[in-house]
Amino acid sequence: MITLRSLLVPHRIAMMAVFAALVLWCAYALRWDWIPKYAPLAAEGIWRTIWILAVTSVLGFLLAIPLGLAQAIGPWYLAAPARTFCTIIRGTPLLLQIWLLYYGLGSLFPQYPWIRESELWPYLRQAWPYAVLALTLSYAGYEGEVMRGAFSGVARGQIEAAQAFGMPRFTMFRRIWLPQAIQNALPTLGGETILQLKATPLVATIAIVESYAVASRVRQDTFIVYEPLLLLAVVYMVIAGILAYGFRKLEQRVPVKGH
Amino acid sequence: QEVKIGIAAEPYPPFASLDASGNWVGWEVEIINAVCAAAELNCVITPVAWDGIIPSLTGQQIDAIMASMSITEERMQTIDFSDKYYNTPTVIVADKSADIAPTPEGLAGKILGVQASTIHQTYAQQYFTDAAEIRVYQTQDEINQDLASGRIDATQADSIAMDDFINSDAGACCEIKGAVADDPSILGSGVGAGVRKGDDALREKLNAGIAAIRADGTYDKITEGYFSSSIYGG
Amino acid sequence: MTEAIATDRNDPAAASAEEAIRVEDLHKSFGNLEVLKGVNMSAKKGDVVAIIGGSGSGKSTMLRCINFLETPTSGRIVIGGEEIAMRADGSPASRKQIERVRSRLGMVFQAFNLWTHRTLIENVTEVPVHVLGVPKAEAHDRAMALLERVGLAEKAATYPAFLSGGQQQRAAIARALAIDPSVMLFDEPTSALDPELVGEVLTVIRDLAAEGRTMLLVTHEMKFAREVSDHVIYLFEGRIEEQGPPEAVFGAPKSERLKQFLKSVA
Amino acid sequence: MTEAIATDRNDPAAASAEEAIRVEDLHKSFGNLEVLKGVNMSAKKGDVVAIIGGSGSGKSTMLRCINFLETPTSGRIVIGGEEIAMRADGSPASRKQIERVRSRLGMVFQAFNLWTHRTLIENVTEVPVHVLGVPKAEAHDRAMALLERVGLAEKAATYPAFLSGGQQQRAAIARALAIDPSVMLFDEPTSALDPELVGEVLTVIRDLAAEGRTMLLVTHEMKFAREVSDHVIYLFEGRIEEQGPPEAVFGAPKSERLKQFLKSVA
Amino acid sequence: MEQVIELLSLSPPGWGGNLLRGLLHSLEIALGAFGFGLLIGLGGAIGKLYGGPVLRDILAVYTTVVRAVPELVLILILYYVGTDLINKAAGAMGYGRVEISGVAAGIWVLGIVQGAYATEILRGAIKAIPIGQIEAARAFGMPPLKMLRRVTIPAMMSFAIPGLANLWLIATKDTALLAVVGFNELTLETRQAAASTRAYFTFFLAAGALYLMVTLLSGRVFARIEKWARKGQPGHRRAGA
Ligand SMILES: Nc1ncnc2c1ncn2[C@@H]1O[C@H](COP(=O)(O)OP(=O)(O)OP(=O)(O)O)[C@@H](O)[C@H]1O
Ligand SMILES: Nc1ncnc2c1ncn2[C@@H]1O[C@H](COP(=O)(O)OP(=O)(O)OP(=O)(O)O)[C@@H](O)[C@H]1O
Ligand SMILES: [Mg+2]
Ligand SMILES: [Mg+2]
């Protein structure tokens, strides 16, 4: 962890001074007059980024558990589809997946008029269900692979001990296997969640207004190019920092020897 | 000296689109070639994402924009424009069966799709925000798809580009519901070539080229190949 | 203390109410390798049975067959008078039954196998609370008493990784005791320990023996086995080669192989 | 064989042309811990010097200071008459010089440290070809002869991981010999080996001693040290507590501590 | 079905050729960026491990920032600001405008992103080398650069390959982001083909298949490289494999 003392080294003070000068220069030399006008929109965009990230990571993780489990111990007729799914998701760009889901499916609607009559139509019309679906599947695809390793990584003795005490299978899964697998996966999970955060701007391409779309909007309206992007970069860094911190806290819940 | 003319990388038929051999074709592409020939410029057509086309110009990746970009006050704060080379009305397009008119009342409660960084976006956000939900897309083509699939109720766009869409299979669903009320401060005074601020030499040459093809009939001949009437506008 | 009798008979009537465990004609093969070739034994309540034998003789396998961590190839296993129903392939016929029976057998592993993501106290309360349905507060109090007993009360909130092997093994014993097992199964509980830590674990087991717990104890510590057990079984290549009270087995071995074995471990 | 003399004097004239290595007033601290507190020694060409002492007495550190794997805190190190230029902080002043000197010192590590991504023959030719610029064919022939000599000719194309510890250590000796070192440095070359593999390595070292190679040998094998060395140095807490010919050091130790030490390892 | 085949045929009026050309462009950039990233990564890893405190801090800032900010944003910033700065600098020194090709820009932008990840992967791999391997090289007087080439790099290979394989796949997929700066890689070609023919499903699926092919093929290649890098390591199984 960064301590105050570790920051008070001459070269770090110099670097911080340079950084502060850079920030000051940015504040004075660049244009920020657009901020007040766009602040409400920006807040909404940031909120939507966080919302999408949270929902898709949680759903994706829930999906990743059976995917990982199927690959780790499942019979071949479960393992093979799970592996295929993970390979396809990891093997194609997310941007393409989003488009395929949104525009690809959309291009089928005119051919089937009954879709517009259905109860689901109000949702199918929206962009966010596709975004959530695409990002959830993507996260599940990557995490399924991580969880596979994590499940197989749990020491055999841990499971045997549970068996030996007559734990029912589901209890054993819930109380022993899953928590240990998650513990194993946490370091990777943190990194992958930051990757997921970085994937959220892609949903702007299907007309969802999240942080990136707001920055684009500012650029398009005002032709100010760098300032919104810089601010956007800072926003993502802050969110990534909070994520990294949160995951470190989670990891530290079960202390590890030698750290 | 090579002059890079930026066009939008996203197809915008019938003005500029890609054929299967990878060549850019369309009315505007022919106009670019004609203007350059008349102005004796060695032009290279350079596709750039529409969204980043102005930064590309100011960042010197391209020298001029000829991508159906309307001349507006707002843009003129950042770049300069040549004289216009076409001008067409702005219309609202929607499903044939839909009860929609090109007014705030006529769009009440509807979802209106517009392309980002266009006069249509600015206009819609100025006049229709309160009445309709405005959804912003990166390309007109995506809007057309979502219009056909029924995800949005209407779009505001350039009449000629929409003509082309309506006459295609995919656009059979829809029709022009009428032109929106004009506001020259937003909708501008036609489409011109954008150049970097202060690049008067290039601007003058392009102006001369446009004037030349207007005068010698090249402009009309190209137009005949695409449209039934002149699109130079008043 | 009562005496353990290895039964060759297949006579259920012989199993009095006092019988804690009985194994009949137990066979176990791994692929082509027959590891257990018909083992018969039984133990009364309060018996301490020591199982000794060379490496690979099948001691661990026998113990693990008793609680079905390994699936026997054939044979019968009776715990506290209840025969465990087996399918033709040896797997337990009723998951419910095997889970119930297992939760009355307290297993202590050579490698401890404490759950690393839980503190000691959580390890000890885990099975009572989440398998047996004991109320949390009650399980907690009992667990504290058990940890106290094995000398680890002040480590209750520590994670296993931060303890010495001896401490971990004592905690594993507390975990096994928490279910108040009818039989305790020990599989070489000290052989993963550094020599200086062996003593503390043996002390705990010695106390358990003294208070009359039924125990099956696989061990390499001959001196300890002799001191603590009522009955000793010597396994050789998957068969019981010799058995009897410790004085007889250690003091006057009859089998040549046992004599050889005792010499080699002395 | 000639006798080694531990020099307390700081007199360069004493270093004849025959001198292979000289260490003067060597100090080394790790942080606050002073591990070497002024060590003086020298060895003539052909000498075999055994360095013995308890764990943590600084034997490895001394050896590693000689080829600057550790940076001495102060002192002088002279290899074959050439003093290694040191900066004030003890680091070598000239990288060129230290690289040249190092390529004349053949180090054999306790953990062998063969390069796992190269075959044995590649391990042996690596330094001659890529540091000393010996033509490949020549280096290869020489390497084969060396592998032959340590009995590993038929393993030349094998990767280290597929060999026993003893074989790996013999290969490591061949690697060190390949640079025709003026001094061989051995840091407990057998202590990472299983007892049955120790012999084969000691045999090779014994041969090297017999043919008159200069060697510095940190070892725990007292019998071997006595047999093979011309001179024995006993280190205690970073100082030379006693030294002399093996008969004297082992046969009639004067220091109490040495007596104690010899008793403990016997 | 016939229609699909016609749409995907390699020569006009089919668009298959365009897709393949886009794929080629993507691979070209991915390869360049991956290579450039490896160079940065090697320098970065060595800097982080053996560099002075200032260098280490600067590298820490670099890897942290680049790995926290979405590639899309970085590409926009680096592309516009980067080319702008270069041109400004060239202008100030009296040169004319510098031509920066789309390929070069793509490579340098993605390379910087890749470099940050490569730095961490290679640093981890170097740290995983048993210290004795390095000490042995030092003890025999190997000069630092030679040691890097002959010992450090080959010895770290087997630790680095799995991470680098992932990184390569990221590189091939990240080229899709260059579509926003109008670079004609596979994704943009797909979009253009789809928009011109309105056969969205067909082209998106086709592009997906092409990407998947690259992934599977790279998987094979990297498995071979890994096997080669593991030569000399007996029967090592990856965790969970
Ligand atoms: N899961 C298994 N698959 C195949 N063979 C096994 C398995 N478990 C044990 N064996 C074999 O069964 C034999 C008996 O093993 P077991 O572990 O019961 O011996 P043991 O008496 O406990 O020996 P030790 O004192 O070394 O623990 C050994 O030959 C062993 O290799
Ligand atoms: N890199 C280091 N950092 C800090 N202390 C060290 C380091 N290397 C060695 N020491 C300490 O220096 C002392 C001497 O170590 P050294 O390895 O020289 O002992 P040794 O005589 O070789 O012992 P052994 O017989 O166990 O190998 C020990 O107390 C050791 O802990
Ligand atoms: Mg065993
Ligand atoms: Mg040592």
PDB file of C-alpha atoms and ligand atoms in Angstrom, chain A residues 156, chain C residues 28-31 33-36 51-64 70 110 187-188 191 218-220 235 238, ligand 1:
ATOM      1  CA  ARG A 156      -8.863 -32.475  -3.303  1.00  0.00           C
TER       2      ARG A 156
ATOM      3  CA  LYS C  28     -11.172 -53.096  -3.058  1.00  0.00           C
ATOM      4  CA  SER C  29      -9.417 -52.926  -6.417  1.00  0.00           C
ATOM      5  CA  PHE C  30      -8.039 -49.969  -8.302  1.00  0.00           C
ATOM      6  CA  GLY C  31      -8.276 -51.117 -11.898  1.00  0.00           C
ATOM      7  CA  LEU C  33      -4.621 -53.740  -8.651  1.00  0.00           C
ATOM      8  CA  GLU C  34      -6.397 -55.507  -5.803  1.00  0.00           C
ATOM      9  CA  VAL C  35      -5.505 -53.500  -2.744  1.00  0.00           C
ATOM     10  CA  LEU C  36      -7.838 -55.074  -0.173  1.00  0.00           C
ATOM     11  CA  ILE C  51      -4.028 -50.459  12.245  1.00  0.00           C
ATOM     12  CA  ILE C  52      -0.388 -50.956  11.346  1.00  0.00           C
ATOM     13  CA  GLY C  53       1.405 -52.235   8.297  1.00  0.00           C
ATOM     14  CA  GLY C  54       3.955 -51.391   5.631  1.00  0.00           C
ATOM     15  CA  SER C  55       3.537 -48.651   3.096  1.00  0.00           C
ATOM     16  CA  GLY C  56       1.051 -49.657   0.400  1.00  0.00           C
ATOM     17  CA  SER C  57      -0.438 -52.442   2.495  1.00  0.00           C
ATOM     18  CA  GLY C  58      -3.890 -50.849   2.198  1.00  0.00           C
ATOM     19  CA  LYS C  59      -4.344 -49.132   5.578  1.00  0.00           C
ATOM     20  CA  SER C  60      -5.550 -45.828   4.184  1.00  0.00           C
ATOM     21  CA  THR C  61      -7.718 -47.580   1.639  1.00  0.00           C
ATOM     22  CA  MET C  62      -9.414 -49.609   4.350  1.00  0.00           C
ATOM     23  CA  LEU C  63     -10.152 -46.534   6.418  1.00  0.00           C
ATOM     24  CA  ARG C  64     -11.417 -44.616   3.400  1.00  0.00           C
ATOM     25  CA  GLU C  70     -13.432 -44.955  -1.723  1.00  0.00           C
ATOM     26  CA  GLN C 110      -2.988 -37.046   7.532  1.00  0.00           C
ATOM     27  CA  ASP C 187      -5.317 -41.757   9.066  1.00  0.00           C
ATOM     28  CA  GLU C 188      -1.715 -41.308  10.132  1.00  0.00           C
ATOM     29  CA  SER C 191       3.055 -38.436   9.819  1.00  0.00           C
ATOM     30  CA  VAL C 218      -3.836 -45.902  11.282  1.00  0.00           C
ATOM     31  CA  THR C 219      -0.384 -45.081  12.578  1.00  0.00           C
ATOM     32  CA  HIS C 220       3.332 -45.551  12.147  1.00  0.00           C
ATOM     33  CA  LEU C 235      -2.210 -55.488   7.458  1.00  0.00           C
ATOM     34  CA  GLY C 238      -4.447 -56.216   1.668  1.00  0.00           C
TER      35      GLY C 238
HETATM   36  N1  LIG F   1      -6.784 -43.821  -6.125  1.00  0.00           N
HETATM   37  C1  LIG F   1      -5.917 -44.845  -6.339  1.00  0.00           C
HETATM   38  N2  LIG F   1      -5.742 -45.319  -7.589  1.00  0.00           N
HETATM   39  C2  LIG F   1      -4.896 -46.347  -7.829  1.00  0.00           C
HETATM   40  N3  LIG F   1      -4.174 -46.953  -6.858  1.00  0.00           N
HETATM   41  C3  LIG F   1      -4.303 -46.508  -5.590  1.00  0.00           C
HETATM   42  C4  LIG F   1      -5.169 -45.432  -5.267  1.00  0.00           C
HETATM   43  N4  LIG F   1      -5.101 -45.212  -3.930  1.00  0.00           N
HETATM   44  C5  LIG F   1      -4.208 -46.108  -3.447  1.00  0.00           C
HETATM   45  N5  LIG F   1      -3.738 -46.901  -4.438  1.00  0.00           N
HETATM   46  C6  LIG F   1      -2.798 -47.993  -4.287  1.00  0.00           C
HETATM   47  O1  LIG F   1      -3.291 -48.864  -3.326  1.00  0.00           O
HETATM   48  C7  LIG F   1      -2.247 -49.405  -2.542  1.00  0.00           C
HETATM   49  C8  LIG F   1      -2.558 -49.214  -1.073  1.00  0.00           C
HETATM   50  O2  LIG F   1      -2.600 -47.840  -0.803  1.00  0.00           O
HETATM   51  P1  LIG F   1      -2.875 -47.244   0.634  1.00  0.00           P
HETATM   52  O3  LIG F   1      -2.832 -45.754   0.510  1.00  0.00           O
HETATM   53  O4  LIG F   1      -4.084 -47.830   1.196  1.00  0.00           O
HETATM   54  O5  LIG F   1      -1.610 -47.756   1.449  1.00  0.00           O
HETATM   55  P2  LIG F   1      -1.204 -47.425   2.948  1.00  0.00           P
HETATM   56  O6  LIG F   1      -1.167 -48.705   3.645  1.00  0.00           O
HETATM   57  O7  LIG F   1      -2.051 -46.350   3.472  1.00  0.00           O
HETATM   58  O8  LIG F   1       0.285 -46.908   2.751  1.00  0.00           O
HETATM   59  P3  LIG F   1       1.020 -45.650   3.439  1.00  0.00           P
HETATM   60  O9  LIG F   1       1.543 -46.115   4.729  1.00  0.00           O
HETATM   61  O10 LIG F   1       2.136 -45.341   2.451  1.00  0.00           O
HETATM   62  O11 LIG F   1       0.027 -44.543   3.532  1.00  0.00           O
HETATM   63  C9  LIG F   1      -0.978 -48.729  -2.989  1.00  0.00           C
HETATM   64  O12 LIG F   1      -0.292 -49.601  -3.842  1.00  0.00           O
HETATM   65  C10 LIG F   1      -1.459 -47.533  -3.756  1.00  0.00           C
HETATM   66  O13 LIG F   1      -0.572 -47.230  -4.796  1.00  0.00           O
END
